[in-house]
Amino acid sequence: MKSLLTYILLSVSLIIFSFSYYPRYEKGGSEATISWDVSGYYWYLPAAFIYHDLKNLSFSDSIRNAYSCSPDNQQITFLSNDRKVLKYSSGMAVQYLPFFFTAHLLAKPLGYLPDGFSPPYQLAIQIGALLSMLLGLWVLRKLLLRYFKDGTVAVVLLLLAWGTNYTNYVCIDPGMSHGWLFTLYALLMLSIDNFYRKPTYSSAILSGFLMGLLILSRPSEMIAGVLFVFWGLQSISRQALRERGLWLWQQRRYLVWALVLLLLTGSLQIAYWKYASGDWLVYSYGDQKFSWLKPHFIDYLFSYRVGWLLYCPMMLLAYVGFVTLSKQRIQFWPVLIFSLLNLWVVTAWDIWWYGGRAMLQGSSILMFPLAALVESANRKTAYKLFFYPVAALFLYLNIWWLHGTHKGCVINASDMTPKYYWKSVGRLSVNPQDRKFLFVSEEYTGKDSGTLVFQTNANPIYIDSQHTDTLTQTFSAASLQGKWLRLGGHVVCKSNNWDPHQMTDMGLQFIAGGQIKKHVAIQLDQLFYTQNTLDVFIDTQMPNESFDSVSLFIQHPSTANGAFAISHLYLKTLR
């Protein structure tokens, strides 16, 4: 079978890629598998089973100091009266549990600290994620084969595995919740499909447990319930909904058990909150909230800053596939209703720039319209000639983005700008000079060599915490004849800093009456990604409104550890 062979080849390639390209379990600090958000999901396990301190979490500071898994207490929410709770819900810890226990049993015999964060634990979570997501891929294959041709399913598996952010979360960021939830959704759909084909206690209980675990992992996943309610509906007419309600009532002896399992699973979090804080319900996300009436649809889907469909364009084909799915009448209504509701929930989160990762778990459902589109394209040669080149392009762009953010010269989407996106898109190597467009958008394209206004000699100006933290040179407006200014110099990077608040700024300010009318600056640290020497320059147009002077500045925070040597620093006018 084509889909079986495809699954085997994909599994082998993903396993090899996971352990060879960017194995986080070998890395430390904030690049480790158990770091940042993952450490927050995971914190329950060492707290409960190693340090026996789920309430006070007194071990936390020593672990953060030892492993640098996050720069602050992001795992913990501090409440009034010295109470504290873990920020993230406990569902991911439940999923990590068998891999945590395996690592804990092996850590000491292998010569590692049994502290919950030493290398065996890091490796265990990576292996767990890999096994989980490959299970999800297998289950999705099994489900799709019930509705689509074998060849169609083979293509869909390939496009999903290497053409979407599935690749990143199975191989590079394996501890994040989204890949694990992808598998839970695949299992849930298969269980629901089994229940609607033949209601049984086992399928009902499994569906309830899976929905409970989804909610326990991310409370917003309660929307999974719509899949159960609408599965198999061919219409959402009043008559169809009435008949569905009657049928569900007839299956109440099964549904009661599904509800019991859902509530029992979800109640684990409530029990923890009561134990740790004394309250049954706790909102642990502080001032991070949803704007239900003003979701950030456009920003989340298409902005250069995160744009899920911009950085994962393969999913555009899935949305186009709704047209063909509606004609084929294959689970159209449950998939459409869930997808719209999921999009609304994800984009309503006010921190919308956290990226397209939150759409990964819902991607398992979106494989239905993608499969419908593939099957439709395969029926006509003309459609094939259009569909497959486009799919191949989108697959390449996904691999480009994956490589660019981890080993290439592309910056994370949360810092992307339109200018830099088009300078880097699709390129495996990027001109280091172009990284300045992360901060500026103006670019002088003329051939004027310019008129020199100011230049230092070959003796370098040292910019670091020991020499100077600010360099300023001011020029009167009368001395600047031209429409553009170019600021540049030969820069040698001794060391750079990846904390954006600790980077060295170089730029220009146009001043009128003591007020800054225009500010243009770049962060030097960001330019030195693969090299330590660069001729840096930035261009800017003179503002239309009058100004008195221009200040050239280089600002270096006194606490920063970046260090630069700048020679031949210059300012010139361009016509």
Coordinates of C-alpha atoms in Angstrom, one line a residue:
M1 CA 0.0 0.0 0.0
K2 CA 1.3 3.4 -1.0
S3 CA 0.3 5.1 2.3
L4 CA 1.9 2.4 4.4
L5 CA 5.2 2.7 2.5
T6 CA 5.0 6.5 2.8
Y7 CA 4.4 6.2 6.5
I8 CA 7.4 4.0 7.0
L9 CA 9.7 6.2 4.9
L10 CA 8.5 9.3 6.7
S11 CA 9.0 7.8 10.1
V12 CA 12.5 6.8 9.3
S13 CA 13.4 10.2 7.9
L14 CA 11.8 12.0 10.8
I15 CA 13.6 9.8 13.3
I16 CA 17.0 10.4 11.6
F17 CA 16.3 14.1 11.3
S18 CA 15.2 14.4 15.0
F19 CA 18.4 12.9 16.3
S20 CA 20.9 14.5 13.9
Y21 CA 19.8 18.0 12.8
Y22 CA 19.1 19.9 16.0
P23 CA 18.8 17.4 19.0
R24 CA 17.7 19.6 21.8
Y25 CA 18.3 16.9 24.4
E26 CA 22.1 17.5 23.8
K27 CA 21.8 21.2 24.4
G28 CA 21.7 23.2 27.6
G29 CA 20.1 26.3 29.0
S30 CA 17.2 27.8 27.1
E31 CA 17.9 25.5 24.1
A32 CA 17.3 22.3 26.1
T33 CA 14.3 20.1 25.5
I34 CA 13.0 20.9 29.0
S35 CA 13.2 24.7 28.9
W36 CA 10.8 27.7 28.6
D37 CA 7.2 26.6 28.2
V38 CA 8.1 22.9 28.3
S39 CA 9.7 23.3 31.7
G40 CA 6.4 24.9 32.9
Y41 CA 4.4 21.9 31.6
Y42 CA 6.9 19.5 33.1
W43 CA 7.4 21.1 36.5
Y44 CA 4.6 19.0 38.1
L45 CA 6.6 15.8 37.7
P46 CA 9.8 16.7 39.6
A47 CA 7.8 18.7 42.1
A48 CA 5.5 15.7 42.9
F49 CA 7.8 12.7 42.5
I50 CA 11.3 13.9 43.3
Y51 CA 11.1 17.0 45.6
H52 CA 7.6 16.2 47.0
D53 CA 6.8 19.9 47.0
L54 CA 3.9 20.6 44.8
K55 CA 2.7 23.4 47.1
N56 CA 5.7 25.6 47.9
L57 CA 7.9 24.7 44.9
S58 CA 11.0 25.6 47.0
F59 CA 13.3 23.6 44.7
S60 CA 12.5 25.9 41.7
D61 CA 15.2 28.5 42.1
S62 CA 18.0 26.0 42.5
I63 CA 16.9 24.1 39.4
R64 CA 16.7 27.3 37.3
N65 CA 20.1 28.3 38.5
A66 CA 21.6 24.9 37.7
Y67 CA 20.0 24.4 34.3
S68 CA 19.1 27.9 33.1
C69 CA 15.9 26.5 31.6
S70 CA 14.3 30.0 31.8
P71 CA 15.5 33.4 32.8
D72 CA 12.7 33.9 35.4
N73 CA 9.9 32.2 37.3
Q74 CA 7.8 31.8 34.2
Q75 CA 6.7 28.3 35.4
I76 CA 5.1 29.8 38.5
T77 CA 2.2 32.2 39.1
F78 CA 2.4 34.0 42.4
L79 CA -0.9 34.7 44.1
S80 CA -1.8 36.7 47.2
N81 CA -0.8 35.7 50.7
D82 CA 2.4 34.0 49.5
R83 CA 0.4 31.3 47.6
K84 CA 1.7 30.0 44.3
V85 CA 0.6 27.7 41.6
L86 CA 2.1 26.4 38.4
K87 CA 1.2 28.5 35.5
Y88 CA 0.4 25.8 33.0
S89 CA -2.2 23.1 33.5
S90 CA -1.1 19.5 34.2
G91 CA -2.2 17.6 31.1
M92 CA 1.2 17.6 29.4
A93 CA 2.8 16.3 32.7
V94 CA 0.3 13.4 32.5
Q95 CA 1.5 12.7 29.0
Y96 CA 5.1 13.0 29.9
L97 CA 4.7 10.7 32.9
P98 CA 5.8 7.3 31.5
F99 CA 8.9 8.8 29.9
F100 CA 9.7 10.7 33.1
F101 CA 9.5 7.5 35.1
T102 CA 11.7 5.7 32.7
A103 CA 14.4 8.4 32.8
H104 CA 14.1 8.5 36.6
L105 CA 14.7 4.8 36.9
L106 CA 17.8 4.9 34.6
A107 CA 19.4 8.2 35.6
K108 CA 21.3 7.1 38.7
P109 CA 22.5 3.7 37.3
L110 CA 23.8 5.6 34.2
G111 CA 25.7 8.0 36.4
Y112 CA 23.5 11.1 36.1
L113 CA 21.8 13.1 38.8
P114 CA 18.2 11.9 39.4
D115 CA 17.0 15.5 39.7
G116 CA 14.5 15.6 36.9
F117 CA 16.5 17.7 34.5
S118 CA 19.8 15.8 33.8
P119 CA 20.4 14.4 30.2
P120 CA 18.3 11.2 30.6
Y121 CA 15.2 13.3 31.3
Q122 CA 15.9 15.5 28.4
L123 CA 16.3 12.6 26.1
A124 CA 13.2 10.8 27.4
I125 CA 10.9 13.7 26.6
Q126 CA 12.4 13.9 23.1
I127 CA 11.8 10.2 22.5
G128 CA 8.3 10.5 24.0
A129 CA 7.4 13.3 21.6
L130 CA 8.7 11.4 18.6
L131 CA 6.8 8.2 19.5
S132 CA 3.6 10.3 20.2
M133 CA 3.6 12.1 17.0
L134 CA 4.5 9.1 14.9
L135 CA 1.5 7.4 16.6
G136 CA -0.6 10.4 15.6
L137 CA 0.5 10.1 12.0
W138 CA -0.3 6.4 12.0
V139 CA -3.8 6.9 13.5
L140 CA -4.5 9.8 11.0
R141 CA -3.6 7.5 8.2
K142 CA -5.9 4.8 9.5
L143 CA -8.8 7.3 9.8
L144 CA -8.3 8.9 6.4
L145 CA -8.2 5.5 4.6
R146 CA -11.8 5.1 5.7
Y147 CA -12.8 8.1 3.5
F148 CA -10.1 8.5 0.8
K149 CA -8.0 6.5 -1.6
D150 CA -4.7 5.0 -0.5
G151 CA -2.7 7.1 -2.9
T152 CA -4.5 10.3 -1.7
V153 CA -3.6 9.5 1.9
A154 CA 0.0 8.9 1.0
V155 CA 0.3 12.3 -0.6
V156 CA -1.4 13.9 2.5
L157 CA 1.0 12.3 4.9
L158 CA 3.9 13.6 2.9
L159 CA 2.6 17.1 2.7
L160 CA 1.8 17.1 6.4
A161 CA 5.1 15.6 7.6
W162 CA 7.5 17.8 5.6
G163 CA 5.3 20.6 4.4
T164 CA 3.9 22.0 7.7
N165 CA 5.1 22.9 11.1
Y166 CA 4.5 19.3 12.1
T167 CA 8.2 18.7 11.2
N168 CA 9.4 21.3 13.7
Y169 CA 7.4 19.9 16.6
V170 CA 8.2 16.3 16.1
C171 CA 11.9 16.8 15.5
I172 CA 13.2 20.1 16.9
D173 CA 10.7 21.4 19.6
P174 CA 9.4 18.1 20.7
G175 CA 8.4 19.0 24.3
M176 CA 5.9 21.7 23.2
S177 CA 2.3 20.7 23.8
H178 CA 1.1 21.1 20.2
G179 CA 2.6 18.0 18.7
W180 CA 1.2 15.8 21.5
L181 CA -2.2 17.4 21.1
F182 CA -2.1 16.7 17.4
T183 CA -1.9 13.0 18.3
L184 CA -4.7 13.3 20.9
Y185 CA -7.0 14.9 18.2
A186 CA -6.2 12.1 15.7
L187 CA -7.0 9.5 18.4
L188 CA -10.2 11.3 19.3
M189 CA -11.4 11.5 15.7
L190 CA -10.8 7.8 15.2
S191 CA -12.6 7.0 18.5
I192 CA -15.6 9.2 17.6
D193 CA -15.7 7.7 14.1
N194 CA -15.8 4.2 15.7
F195 CA -18.6 5.3 18.1
Y196 CA -20.8 6.6 15.3
R197 CA -20.2 3.5 13.2
K198 CA -21.2 1.3 16.2
P199 CA -21.7 2.8 19.7
T200 CA -19.9 0.9 22.4
Y201 CA -18.8 1.6 26.0
S202 CA -15.1 1.4 25.0
S203 CA -15.3 4.0 22.2
A204 CA -17.4 6.3 24.4
I205 CA -15.1 6.0 27.4
L206 CA -12.0 6.5 25.2
S207 CA -13.6 9.6 23.6
G208 CA -14.4 11.0 27.1
F209 CA -10.9 10.4 28.4
L210 CA -9.2 11.9 25.3
M211 CA -11.4 15.0 25.5
G212 CA -10.6 15.3 29.2
L213 CA -6.9 15.0 28.5
L214 CA -7.1 17.6 25.8
I215 CA -8.8 20.0 28.1
L216 CA -6.4 19.2 30.9
S217 CA -3.5 20.0 28.6
R218 CA -5.0 23.2 27.2
P219 CA -8.4 24.3 28.6
S220 CA -9.2 26.0 25.3
E221 CA -9.3 22.5 23.7
M222 CA -12.8 22.0 25.1
I223 CA -13.9 22.9 21.6
A224 CA -13.1 19.3 20.7
G225 CA -16.7 18.6 21.9
V226 CA -18.1 19.9 18.6
L227 CA -16.4 17.1 16.8
F228 CA -18.4 14.6 18.9
V229 CA -21.7 16.4 18.5
F230 CA -21.5 17.1 14.7
W231 CA -19.5 14.0 13.5
G232 CA -21.1 12.5 10.4
L233 CA -23.8 15.2 9.9
Q234 CA -24.6 15.8 6.3
S235 CA -26.6 19.0 7.0
I236 CA -27.1 21.5 9.8
S237 CA -30.8 22.0 9.1
R238 CA -33.2 22.1 12.0
Q239 CA -34.4 18.6 11.1
A240 CA -30.9 17.2 11.0
L241 CA -30.0 18.7 14.3
R242 CA -33.2 17.5 15.9
E243 CA -32.5 13.9 14.7
R244 CA -28.9 14.1 16.0
G245 CA -30.1 15.2 19.4
L246 CA -32.6 12.4 19.5
W247 CA -29.9 9.9 18.5
L248 CA -27.5 11.1 21.1
W249 CA -30.2 10.8 23.7
Q250 CA -30.8 7.2 22.7
Q251 CA -27.0 6.6 23.3
R252 CA -27.1 8.2 26.8
R253 CA -26.0 5.0 28.6
Y254 CA -22.7 5.3 26.7
L255 CA -22.5 9.0 26.9
V256 CA -22.8 9.1 30.7
W257 CA -19.5 7.1 30.9
A258 CA -17.9 9.4 28.4
L259 CA -18.9 12.4 30.5
V260 CA -17.6 10.6 33.7
L261 CA -14.2 10.0 32.2
L262 CA -14.0 13.6 30.9
L263 CA -14.9 15.0 34.3
L264 CA -12.5 12.7 36.2
T265 CA -9.6 13.6 33.9
G266 CA -10.3 17.3 34.0
S267 CA -10.8 17.3 37.8
L268 CA -7.1 16.6 38.3
Q269 CA -6.3 20.3 37.7
I270 CA -9.1 21.5 40.0
A271 CA -7.8 19.2 42.7
Y272 CA -4.3 20.6 42.3
W273 CA -5.5 24.2 42.5
K274 CA -7.4 23.4 45.7
Y275 CA -4.4 21.8 47.2
A276 CA -1.9 24.4 46.2
S277 CA -3.9 27.6 46.6
G278 CA -7.0 26.8 48.6
D279 CA -9.3 27.8 45.7
W280 CA -11.1 25.5 43.4
L281 CA -10.5 27.7 40.3
V282 CA -7.4 29.8 39.6
Y283 CA -6.6 31.9 36.6
S284 CA -2.9 31.4 36.4
Y285 CA -2.1 33.5 33.3
G286 CA -2.1 36.9 35.0
D287 CA -2.9 39.7 32.6
Q288 CA -2.7 37.5 29.5
K289 CA -6.3 37.2 28.3
F290 CA -8.6 36.6 25.3
S291 CA -10.4 39.3 23.3
W292 CA -13.4 37.3 22.2
L293 CA -15.0 40.2 20.3
K294 CA -11.9 41.3 18.6
P295 CA -9.9 38.3 17.4
H296 CA -6.6 39.0 15.6
F297 CA -7.5 37.1 12.4
I298 CA -5.5 39.1 9.9
D299 CA -2.4 39.6 12.1
Y300 CA -2.3 36.0 13.1
L301 CA -2.9 34.5 9.7
F302 CA -1.0 36.9 7.3
S303 CA 1.2 39.3 9.1
Y304 CA 5.0 39.2 8.5
R305 CA 5.5 39.0 12.3
V306 CA 3.9 35.6 12.7
G307 CA 1.5 34.9 9.8
W308 CA 0.6 31.3 10.2
L309 CA -0.4 30.9 6.5
L310 CA 2.6 33.0 5.5
Y311 CA 5.1 30.7 7.2
C312 CA 3.0 27.5 6.7
P313 CA 1.5 28.1 3.3
M314 CA 0.7 24.4 2.8
M315 CA -2.3 25.0 5.0
L316 CA -3.7 27.4 2.4
L317 CA -4.4 24.3 0.3
A318 CA -6.3 22.7 3.2
Y319 CA -8.6 25.8 3.3
V320 CA -9.1 25.7 -0.4
G321 CA -9.9 22.0 0.0
F322 CA -13.1 22.9 1.9
V323 CA -14.7 23.6 -1.6
T324 CA -14.1 20.1 -2.7
L325 CA -14.9 18.6 0.7
S326 CA -18.3 20.2 0.6
K327 CA -19.0 18.5 -2.8
Q328 CA -17.7 15.2 -1.6
R329 CA -19.7 15.5 1.7
I330 CA -17.0 13.8 3.7
Q331 CA -17.3 15.1 7.3
F332 CA -17.7 18.6 5.9
W333 CA -19.8 20.1 8.7
P334 CA -17.9 18.9 11.8
V335 CA -14.5 19.8 10.2
L336 CA -15.7 23.2 9.1
I337 CA -17.4 24.1 12.4
F338 CA -14.4 22.9 14.4
S339 CA -11.9 24.7 12.2
L340 CA -13.7 28.0 12.4
L341 CA -14.2 27.8 16.1
N342 CA -10.6 26.8 16.6
L343 CA -9.4 29.7 14.5
W344 CA -11.5 32.1 16.5
V345 CA -10.2 30.8 19.8
V346 CA -6.5 30.8 18.7
T347 CA -6.7 34.3 17.2
A348 CA -8.6 35.8 20.2
W349 CA -5.6 35.3 22.4
D350 CA -4.1 38.8 22.9
I351 CA -0.5 37.6 22.6
W352 CA -1.3 36.7 19.0
W353 CA 2.4 36.9 17.9
Y354 CA 3.2 33.6 19.7
G355 CA 3.1 32.0 16.3
G356 CA 1.3 29.4 14.3
R357 CA 2.2 26.6 16.7
A358 CA -1.3 26.7 18.2
M359 CA -2.8 25.6 14.9
L360 CA -0.8 22.4 14.7
Q361 CA -3.1 20.3 16.8
G362 CA -6.1 21.4 14.6
S363 CA -4.1 20.5 11.5
S364 CA -5.0 16.9 12.0
I365 CA -8.7 17.8 11.4
L366 CA -7.7 20.0 8.4
M367 CA -6.2 17.0 6.7
F368 CA -9.8 16.1 5.6
P369 CA -10.1 19.1 3.2
L370 CA -6.5 18.7 2.1
A371 CA -7.2 15.1 1.2
A372 CA -10.4 16.1 -0.6
L373 CA -8.3 18.6 -2.7
V374 CA -5.6 16.0 -3.4
E375 CA -8.2 13.5 -4.6
S376 CA -9.9 16.1 -6.8
A377 CA -6.6 17.2 -8.3
N378 CA -5.6 13.6 -9.1
R379 CA -8.7 13.2 -11.3
K380 CA -7.5 15.6 -14.1
T381 CA -4.1 16.1 -15.6
A382 CA -4.6 19.8 -15.8
Y383 CA -5.3 20.0 -12.1
K384 CA -2.2 17.9 -11.3
L385 CA 0.0 20.2 -13.3
F386 CA -1.1 23.1 -11.1
F387 CA -1.5 21.4 -7.7
Y388 CA 1.7 19.5 -7.4
P389 CA 4.1 22.3 -8.4
V390 CA 2.3 24.6 -5.9
A391 CA 2.5 21.9 -3.2
A392 CA 6.2 21.3 -3.9
L393 CA 6.9 25.1 -3.6
F394 CA 5.0 25.2 -0.3
L395 CA 6.9 22.2 0.9
Y396 CA 10.2 23.8 0.1
L397 CA 9.2 27.0 1.8
N398 CA 8.4 25.1 5.0
I399 CA 11.9 23.4 4.9
W400 CA 13.5 26.8 4.2
W401 CA 11.7 28.3 7.2
L402 CA 12.6 25.4 9.4
H403 CA 16.3 25.6 8.5
G404 CA 16.4 29.3 8.5
T405 CA 15.1 29.7 12.0
H406 CA 17.4 27.1 13.6
K407 CA 20.6 27.1 11.6
G408 CA 20.2 29.6 8.8
C409 CA 20.2 33.4 8.9
V410 CA 16.5 33.9 9.1
I411 CA 15.2 35.6 12.2
N412 CA 12.2 34.3 14.2
A413 CA 8.8 35.3 12.9
S414 CA 8.0 37.3 16.0
D415 CA 10.8 39.8 14.9
M416 CA 10.2 39.6 11.1
T417 CA 9.6 42.7 9.0
P418 CA 8.2 42.9 5.5
K419 CA 11.5 44.2 4.0
Y420 CA 13.6 41.4 5.6
Y421 CA 11.1 38.7 4.7
W422 CA 11.4 39.5 1.0
K423 CA 15.2 39.8 1.3
S424 CA 15.4 36.3 2.8
V425 CA 12.4 34.3 1.6
G426 CA 13.4 31.0 0.0
R427 CA 17.1 31.7 0.3
L428 CA 19.4 29.2 2.0
S429 CA 21.9 31.9 2.7
V430 CA 21.2 35.6 3.4
N431 CA 23.5 38.6 2.9
P432 CA 24.4 39.5 6.5
Q433 CA 24.1 43.1 5.6
D434 CA 20.4 42.6 4.9
R435 CA 19.7 41.7 8.5
K436 CA 19.6 45.4 9.1
F437 CA 16.2 45.4 7.5
L438 CA 14.9 43.8 10.7
F439 CA 15.1 47.4 12.0
V440 CA 14.9 49.7 9.0
S441 CA 12.9 49.7 5.8
E442 CA 14.5 52.4 3.8
E443 CA 17.0 51.4 1.1
Y444 CA 18.9 53.8 -1.2
T445 CA 19.1 52.2 -4.7
G446 CA 20.8 55.1 -6.5
K447 CA 24.4 55.1 -7.8
D448 CA 25.5 58.3 -6.2
S449 CA 28.8 57.8 -4.3
G450 CA 27.8 60.5 -1.9
T451 CA 29.5 63.5 -0.2
L452 CA 31.4 62.7 3.0
V453 CA 30.3 64.7 6.0
F454 CA 32.3 62.9 8.7
Q455 CA 34.7 59.9 9.0
T456 CA 37.0 58.5 11.6
N457 CA 40.4 56.9 10.8
A458 CA 41.6 53.3 10.9
N459 CA 42.0 53.4 14.7
P460 CA 39.0 51.6 16.0
I461 CA 36.5 52.9 18.4
Y462 CA 35.8 50.3 21.1
I463 CA 32.3 49.8 22.2
D464 CA 31.9 47.7 25.3
S465 CA 31.2 48.1 29.0
Q466 CA 34.8 49.0 29.8
H467 CA 35.4 51.7 27.2
T468 CA 32.2 53.6 26.6
D469 CA 28.5 53.1 26.7
T470 CA 27.5 56.0 24.5
L471 CA 29.0 57.7 21.5
T472 CA 27.3 60.8 20.0
Q473 CA 28.2 63.2 17.2
T474 CA 25.9 66.1 16.1
F475 CA 25.8 67.8 12.7
S476 CA 23.8 71.0 11.8
A477 CA 21.1 70.7 9.1
A478 CA 22.9 73.3 7.1
S479 CA 25.9 71.0 6.6
L480 CA 23.8 68.3 5.0
Q481 CA 23.1 68.8 1.3
G482 CA 21.1 65.9 -0.2
K483 CA 18.0 63.9 0.1
W484 CA 19.5 60.8 1.8
L485 CA 21.9 60.1 4.6
R486 CA 24.1 57.0 4.9
L487 CA 25.7 56.0 8.2
G488 CA 28.3 53.2 8.1
G489 CA 31.6 51.8 9.2
H490 CA 33.8 48.8 9.4
V491 CA 32.6 46.7 12.4
V492 CA 34.4 43.9 14.1
C493 CA 32.2 41.9 16.6
K494 CA 34.2 40.6 19.5
S495 CA 31.1 39.2 21.2
N496 CA 27.4 39.8 20.7
N497 CA 24.3 39.5 22.9
W498 CA 21.0 37.8 22.0
D499 CA 19.0 39.6 24.6
P500 CA 17.2 42.4 22.7
H501 CA 17.3 44.6 25.7
Q502 CA 21.1 44.3 26.0
M503 CA 22.1 45.0 22.3
T504 CA 24.2 47.8 20.9
D505 CA 22.2 50.4 18.9
M506 CA 23.7 52.5 16.1
G507 CA 21.7 55.1 14.3
L508 CA 20.6 58.6 13.5
Q509 CA 18.2 61.1 15.1
F510 CA 16.7 64.1 13.3
I511 CA 16.1 66.9 15.9
A512 CA 14.0 70.1 15.7
G513 CA 13.6 72.4 18.6
G514 CA 15.0 69.8 21.0
Q515 CA 12.4 67.2 19.8
I516 CA 13.2 64.0 18.0
K517 CA 11.4 64.1 14.6
K518 CA 12.8 60.9 13.2
H519 CA 14.7 58.0 14.7
V520 CA 16.5 55.4 12.7
A521 CA 18.6 52.6 14.4
I522 CA 19.8 49.1 14.1
Q523 CA 21.0 46.6 16.7
L524 CA 24.5 45.6 15.7
D525 CA 24.4 42.3 17.6
Q526 CA 21.7 41.0 15.2
L527 CA 24.0 41.4 12.1
F528 CA 26.7 39.1 13.3
Y529 CA 25.1 35.7 13.0
T530 CA 27.7 33.7 11.1
Q531 CA 30.6 36.2 10.7
N532 CA 32.5 38.6 13.0
T533 CA 33.5 41.3 10.5
L534 CA 31.2 43.4 8.4
D535 CA 31.0 46.7 6.6
V536 CA 27.8 48.0 8.1
F537 CA 25.7 50.8 6.7
I538 CA 22.1 52.1 6.9
D539 CA 20.3 54.6 4.6
T540 CA 17.5 57.0 5.5
Q541 CA 15.7 59.8 3.7
M542 CA 15.8 63.3 5.1
P543 CA 12.4 64.1 6.7
N544 CA 10.1 66.4 4.8
E545 CA 9.6 68.7 7.8
S546 CA 12.5 71.0 8.7
F547 CA 15.0 70.0 11.4
D548 CA 17.9 71.7 13.2
S549 CA 20.4 68.9 13.5
V550 CA 21.2 65.3 13.1
S551 CA 22.8 63.2 15.9
L552 CA 24.8 60.1 15.1
F553 CA 24.8 57.8 18.1
I554 CA 26.1 54.4 19.2
Q555 CA 24.5 53.3 22.5
H556 CA 25.8 50.3 24.4
P557 CA 24.0 49.3 27.7
S558 CA 26.5 49.3 30.5
T559 CA 25.4 45.8 31.6
A560 CA 25.7 44.3 28.2
N561 CA 28.4 41.8 27.4
G562 CA 28.5 42.6 23.6
A563 CA 31.8 44.2 22.4
F564 CA 32.6 45.9 19.1
A565 CA 35.4 47.6 17.4
I566 CA 34.4 50.2 14.8
S567 CA 36.8 51.9 12.4
H568 CA 36.2 54.2 9.5
L569 CA 32.9 55.3 10.9
Y570 CA 31.3 57.7 8.5
L571 CA 28.3 59.8 7.6
K572 CA 27.6 60.9 4.0
T573 CA 24.9 62.6 2.1
L574 CA 23.3 61.0 -1.0
R575 CA 21.3 62.8 -3.7

